[in-house]
Short mmCIF file of C-alpha atoms in Angstrom, two decimals:
data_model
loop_
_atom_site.label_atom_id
_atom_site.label_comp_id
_atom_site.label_asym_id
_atom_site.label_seq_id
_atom_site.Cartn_x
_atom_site.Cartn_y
_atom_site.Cartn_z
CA UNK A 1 -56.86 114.37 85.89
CA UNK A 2 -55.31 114.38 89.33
CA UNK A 3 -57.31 113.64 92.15
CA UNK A 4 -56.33 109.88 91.80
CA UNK A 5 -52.55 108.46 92.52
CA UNK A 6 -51.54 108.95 89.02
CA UNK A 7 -51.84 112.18 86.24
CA UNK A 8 -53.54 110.84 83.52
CA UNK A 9 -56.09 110.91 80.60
CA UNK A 10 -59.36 108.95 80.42
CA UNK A 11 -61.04 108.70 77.32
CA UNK A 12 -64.27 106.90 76.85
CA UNK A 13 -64.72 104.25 74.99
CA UNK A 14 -68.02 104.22 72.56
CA UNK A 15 -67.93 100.73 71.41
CA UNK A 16 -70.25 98.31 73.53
CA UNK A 17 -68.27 94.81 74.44
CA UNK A 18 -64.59 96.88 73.89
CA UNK A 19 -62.03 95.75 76.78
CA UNK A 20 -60.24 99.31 77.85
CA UNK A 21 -56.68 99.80 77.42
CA UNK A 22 -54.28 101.05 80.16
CA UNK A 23 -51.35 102.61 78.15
CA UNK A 24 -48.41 102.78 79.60
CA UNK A 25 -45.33 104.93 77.96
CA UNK A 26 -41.91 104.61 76.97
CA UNK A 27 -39.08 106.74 78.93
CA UNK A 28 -39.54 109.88 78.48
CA UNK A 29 -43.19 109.90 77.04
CA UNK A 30 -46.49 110.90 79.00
CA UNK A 31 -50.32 110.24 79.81
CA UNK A 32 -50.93 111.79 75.66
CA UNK A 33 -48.31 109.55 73.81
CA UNK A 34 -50.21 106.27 73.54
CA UNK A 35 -53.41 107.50 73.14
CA UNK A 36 -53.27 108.01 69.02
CA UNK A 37 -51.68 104.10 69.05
CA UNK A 38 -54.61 102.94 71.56
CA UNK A 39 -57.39 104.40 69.14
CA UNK A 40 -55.76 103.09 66.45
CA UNK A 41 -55.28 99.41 67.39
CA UNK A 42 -58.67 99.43 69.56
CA UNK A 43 -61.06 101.39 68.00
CA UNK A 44 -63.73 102.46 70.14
CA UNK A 45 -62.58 101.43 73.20
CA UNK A 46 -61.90 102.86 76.46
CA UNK A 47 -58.97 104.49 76.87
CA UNK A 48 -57.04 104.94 80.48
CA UNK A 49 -53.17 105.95 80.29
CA UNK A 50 -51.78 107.35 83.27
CA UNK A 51 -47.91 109.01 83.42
CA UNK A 52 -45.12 107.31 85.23
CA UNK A 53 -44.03 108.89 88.69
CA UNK A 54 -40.23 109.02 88.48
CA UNK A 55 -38.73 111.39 86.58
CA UNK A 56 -34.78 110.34 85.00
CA UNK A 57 -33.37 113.76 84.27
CA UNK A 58 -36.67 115.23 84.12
CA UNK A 59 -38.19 111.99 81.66
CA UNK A 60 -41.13 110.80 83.00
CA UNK A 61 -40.39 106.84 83.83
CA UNK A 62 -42.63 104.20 85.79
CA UNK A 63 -39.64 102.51 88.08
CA UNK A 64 -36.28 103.94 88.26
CA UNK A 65 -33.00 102.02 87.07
CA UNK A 66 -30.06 102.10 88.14
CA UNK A 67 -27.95 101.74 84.51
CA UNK A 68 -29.48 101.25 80.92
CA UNK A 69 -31.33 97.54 81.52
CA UNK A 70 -30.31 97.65 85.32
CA UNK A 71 -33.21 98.18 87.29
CA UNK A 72 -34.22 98.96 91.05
CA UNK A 73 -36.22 96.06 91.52
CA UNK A 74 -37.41 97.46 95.25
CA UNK A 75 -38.30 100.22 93.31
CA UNK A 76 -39.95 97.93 90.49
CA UNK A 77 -42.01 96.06 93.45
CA UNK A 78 -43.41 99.34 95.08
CA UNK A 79 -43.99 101.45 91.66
CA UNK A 80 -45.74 97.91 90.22
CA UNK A 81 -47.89 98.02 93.35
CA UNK A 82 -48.72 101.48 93.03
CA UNK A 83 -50.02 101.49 89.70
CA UNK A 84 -52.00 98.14 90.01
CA UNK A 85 -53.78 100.08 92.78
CA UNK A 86 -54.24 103.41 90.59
CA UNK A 87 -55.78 100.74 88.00
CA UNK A 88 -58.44 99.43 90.85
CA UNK A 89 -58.96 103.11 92.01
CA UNK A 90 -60.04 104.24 88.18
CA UNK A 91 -61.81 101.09 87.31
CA UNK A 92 -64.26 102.02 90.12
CA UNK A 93 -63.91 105.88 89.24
CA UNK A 94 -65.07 105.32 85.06
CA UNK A 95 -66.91 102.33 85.78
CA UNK A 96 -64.68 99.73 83.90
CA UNK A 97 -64.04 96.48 83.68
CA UNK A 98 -60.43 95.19 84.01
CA UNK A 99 -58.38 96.57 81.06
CA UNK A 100 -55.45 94.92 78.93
CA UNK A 101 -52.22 97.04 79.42
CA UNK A 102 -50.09 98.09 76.31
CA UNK A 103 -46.91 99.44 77.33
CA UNK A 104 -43.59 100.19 75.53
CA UNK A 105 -40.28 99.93 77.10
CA UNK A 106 -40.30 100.98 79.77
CA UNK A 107 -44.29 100.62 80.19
CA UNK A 108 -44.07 97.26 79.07
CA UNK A 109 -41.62 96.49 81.76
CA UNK A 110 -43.78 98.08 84.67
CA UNK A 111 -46.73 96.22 83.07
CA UNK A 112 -44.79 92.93 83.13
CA UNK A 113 -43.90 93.70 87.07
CA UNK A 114 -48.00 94.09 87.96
CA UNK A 115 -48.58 91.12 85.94
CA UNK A 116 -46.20 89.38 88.29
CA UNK A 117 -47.02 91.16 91.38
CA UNK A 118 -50.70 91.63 91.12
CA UNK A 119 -52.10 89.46 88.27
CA UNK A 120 -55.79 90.24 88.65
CA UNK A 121 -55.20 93.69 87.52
CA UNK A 122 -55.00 93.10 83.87
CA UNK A 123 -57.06 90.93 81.78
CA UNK A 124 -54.27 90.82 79.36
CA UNK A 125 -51.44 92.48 78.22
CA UNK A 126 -49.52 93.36 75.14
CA UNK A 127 -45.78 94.14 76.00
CA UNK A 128 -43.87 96.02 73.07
CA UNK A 129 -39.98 96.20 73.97
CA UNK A 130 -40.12 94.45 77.06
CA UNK A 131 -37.49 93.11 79.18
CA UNK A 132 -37.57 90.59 82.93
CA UNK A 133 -38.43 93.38 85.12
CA UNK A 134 -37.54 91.27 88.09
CA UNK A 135 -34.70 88.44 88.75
CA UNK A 136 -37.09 86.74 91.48
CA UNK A 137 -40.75 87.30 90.70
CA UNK A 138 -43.05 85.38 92.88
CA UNK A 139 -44.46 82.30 91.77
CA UNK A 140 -47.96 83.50 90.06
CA UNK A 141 -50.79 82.19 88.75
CA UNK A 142 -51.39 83.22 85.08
CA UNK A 143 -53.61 80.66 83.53
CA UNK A 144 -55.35 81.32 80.65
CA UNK A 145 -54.56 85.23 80.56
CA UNK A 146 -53.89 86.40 77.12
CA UNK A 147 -50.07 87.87 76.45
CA UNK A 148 -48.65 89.42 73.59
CA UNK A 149 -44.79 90.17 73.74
CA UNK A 150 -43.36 92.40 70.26
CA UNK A 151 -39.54 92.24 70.00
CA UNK A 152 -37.33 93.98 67.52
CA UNK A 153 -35.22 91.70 66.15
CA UNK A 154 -32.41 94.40 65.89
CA UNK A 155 -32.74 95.87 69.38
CA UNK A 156 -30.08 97.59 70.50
CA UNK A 157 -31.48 98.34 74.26
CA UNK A 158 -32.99 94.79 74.75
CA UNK A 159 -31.39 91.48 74.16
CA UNK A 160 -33.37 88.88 72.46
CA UNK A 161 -32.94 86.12 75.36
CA UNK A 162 -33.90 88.56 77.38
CA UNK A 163 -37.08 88.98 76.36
CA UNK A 164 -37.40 85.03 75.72
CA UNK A 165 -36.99 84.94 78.95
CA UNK A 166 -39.82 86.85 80.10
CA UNK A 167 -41.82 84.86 77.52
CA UNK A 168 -40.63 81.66 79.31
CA UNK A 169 -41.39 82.83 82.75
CA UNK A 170 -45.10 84.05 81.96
CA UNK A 171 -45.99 80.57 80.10
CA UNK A 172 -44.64 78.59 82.73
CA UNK A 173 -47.30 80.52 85.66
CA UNK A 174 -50.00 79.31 82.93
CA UNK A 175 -49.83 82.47 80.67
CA UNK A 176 -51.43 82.12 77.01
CA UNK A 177 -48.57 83.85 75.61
CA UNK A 178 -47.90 84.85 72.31
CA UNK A 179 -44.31 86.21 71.24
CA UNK A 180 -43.57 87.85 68.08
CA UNK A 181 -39.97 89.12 66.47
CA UNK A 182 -40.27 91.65 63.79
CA UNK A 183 -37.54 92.87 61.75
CA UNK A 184 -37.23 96.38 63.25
CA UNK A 185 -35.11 98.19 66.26
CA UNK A 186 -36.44 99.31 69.62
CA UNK A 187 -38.76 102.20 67.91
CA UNK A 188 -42.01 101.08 67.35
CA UNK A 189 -43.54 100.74 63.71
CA UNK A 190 -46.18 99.93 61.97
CA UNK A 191 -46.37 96.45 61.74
CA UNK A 192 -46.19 96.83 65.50
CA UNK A 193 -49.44 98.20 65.43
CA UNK A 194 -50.90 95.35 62.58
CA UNK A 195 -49.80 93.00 64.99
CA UNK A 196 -51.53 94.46 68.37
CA UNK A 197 -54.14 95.06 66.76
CA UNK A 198 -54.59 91.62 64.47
CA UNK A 199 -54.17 90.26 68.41
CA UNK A 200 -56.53 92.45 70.27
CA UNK A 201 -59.12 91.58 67.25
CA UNK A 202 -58.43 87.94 68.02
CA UNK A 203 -59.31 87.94 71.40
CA UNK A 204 -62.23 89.79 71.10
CA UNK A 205 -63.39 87.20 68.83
CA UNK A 206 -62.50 84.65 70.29
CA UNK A 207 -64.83 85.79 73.53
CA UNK A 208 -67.58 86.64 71.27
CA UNK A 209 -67.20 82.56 70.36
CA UNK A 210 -66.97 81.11 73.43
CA UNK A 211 -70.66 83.59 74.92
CA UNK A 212 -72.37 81.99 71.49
#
């Protein structure tokens, strides 16, 4: 599709009560690479993942960087802001509620931004590989809105306290953030899937509980 901001891919969801997913890809990857992970850790629910706008020597990103874990934050701020509005344009478009975002990387990163920038545009968000996308977010209000942050414990791209960090900064606006560690590099794997989708099951309980 591209008559909104953003190429993408919309697949509907066929599960009533199902919160969409916004995918957002790693460097490199595009609007189809999530969508097998999104099925598979969200059955049955909607499915929106658009491609970033920058390309890196012809690699689809969502921001641009300056060095490997050096980013344009102007650029962060304006791409962040972009996409958040894509998100409002498409939720009107396919008639859908505000979606949790599952990025990777660099998707994760970009989500992290609009979750700083623009918190209403998410009603969640599960963040695998993510780093502080910017040194002087805003103060934000967060509270109550479900995070799920997947580190690899033998990273070689993102630091651990780095991604403490942004697990620090997200509690502290009010954030009900989860982080996990898993024994694995920056590549996702399986258990990175168990665990997104062990979460996503979760909540959806959990608001199931709280409308008995």
């Amino acid at each position: 599709m591209t008559d909104l901001s953003h190429m993408h891919r919309f697949v509907p969801g066929n599960r009533h009560g199902a919160t969409p997913l916004l995918l957002l890809h790693g460097t490199g990857g595009d609007e189809n690479d999530l969508l097998p992970l999104g099925q598979t850790v969200a059955p049955g629910a909607s499915l929106l993942s658009p491609r970033g706008q920058v390309l890196e020597n012809g690699m689809p990103r969502f921001f641009r960087r300056l060095a490997e874990g050096v980013f344009d934050e102007q650029d962060v701020r304006n791409r962040a802001n972009a996409l958040a509005d894509f998100v409002n344009d498409a939720r009107k478009r396919y008639d859908l509620p505000a979606p949790i975002a599952l990025g990777y990387s660099n998707g994760a990163n970009i989500a992290a931004a609009v979750l700083q920038l623009r918190p209403e545009t998410f009603a969640g968000a599960i963040l695998l590989r993510a780093m502080v996308p910017l040194s002087d977010a805003p103060a934000v209000k967060l509270t109550g809105k479900p995070v799920l942050i997947v580190s690899g414990q033998f990273d070689p791209i993102i630091p651990t306290d780095n991604a403490q960090r942004l697990a620090v900064s997200l509690a502290k606006a009010g954030a009900d953030v989860q982080h996990r560690t898993l024994p694995v590099g920056h590549q996702l794997s399986q258990a990175d899937l168990s665990v997104a989708g062990d979460w996503l099951r979760g909540l959806e309980n959990d608001i199931l509980n709280s409308a008995a």
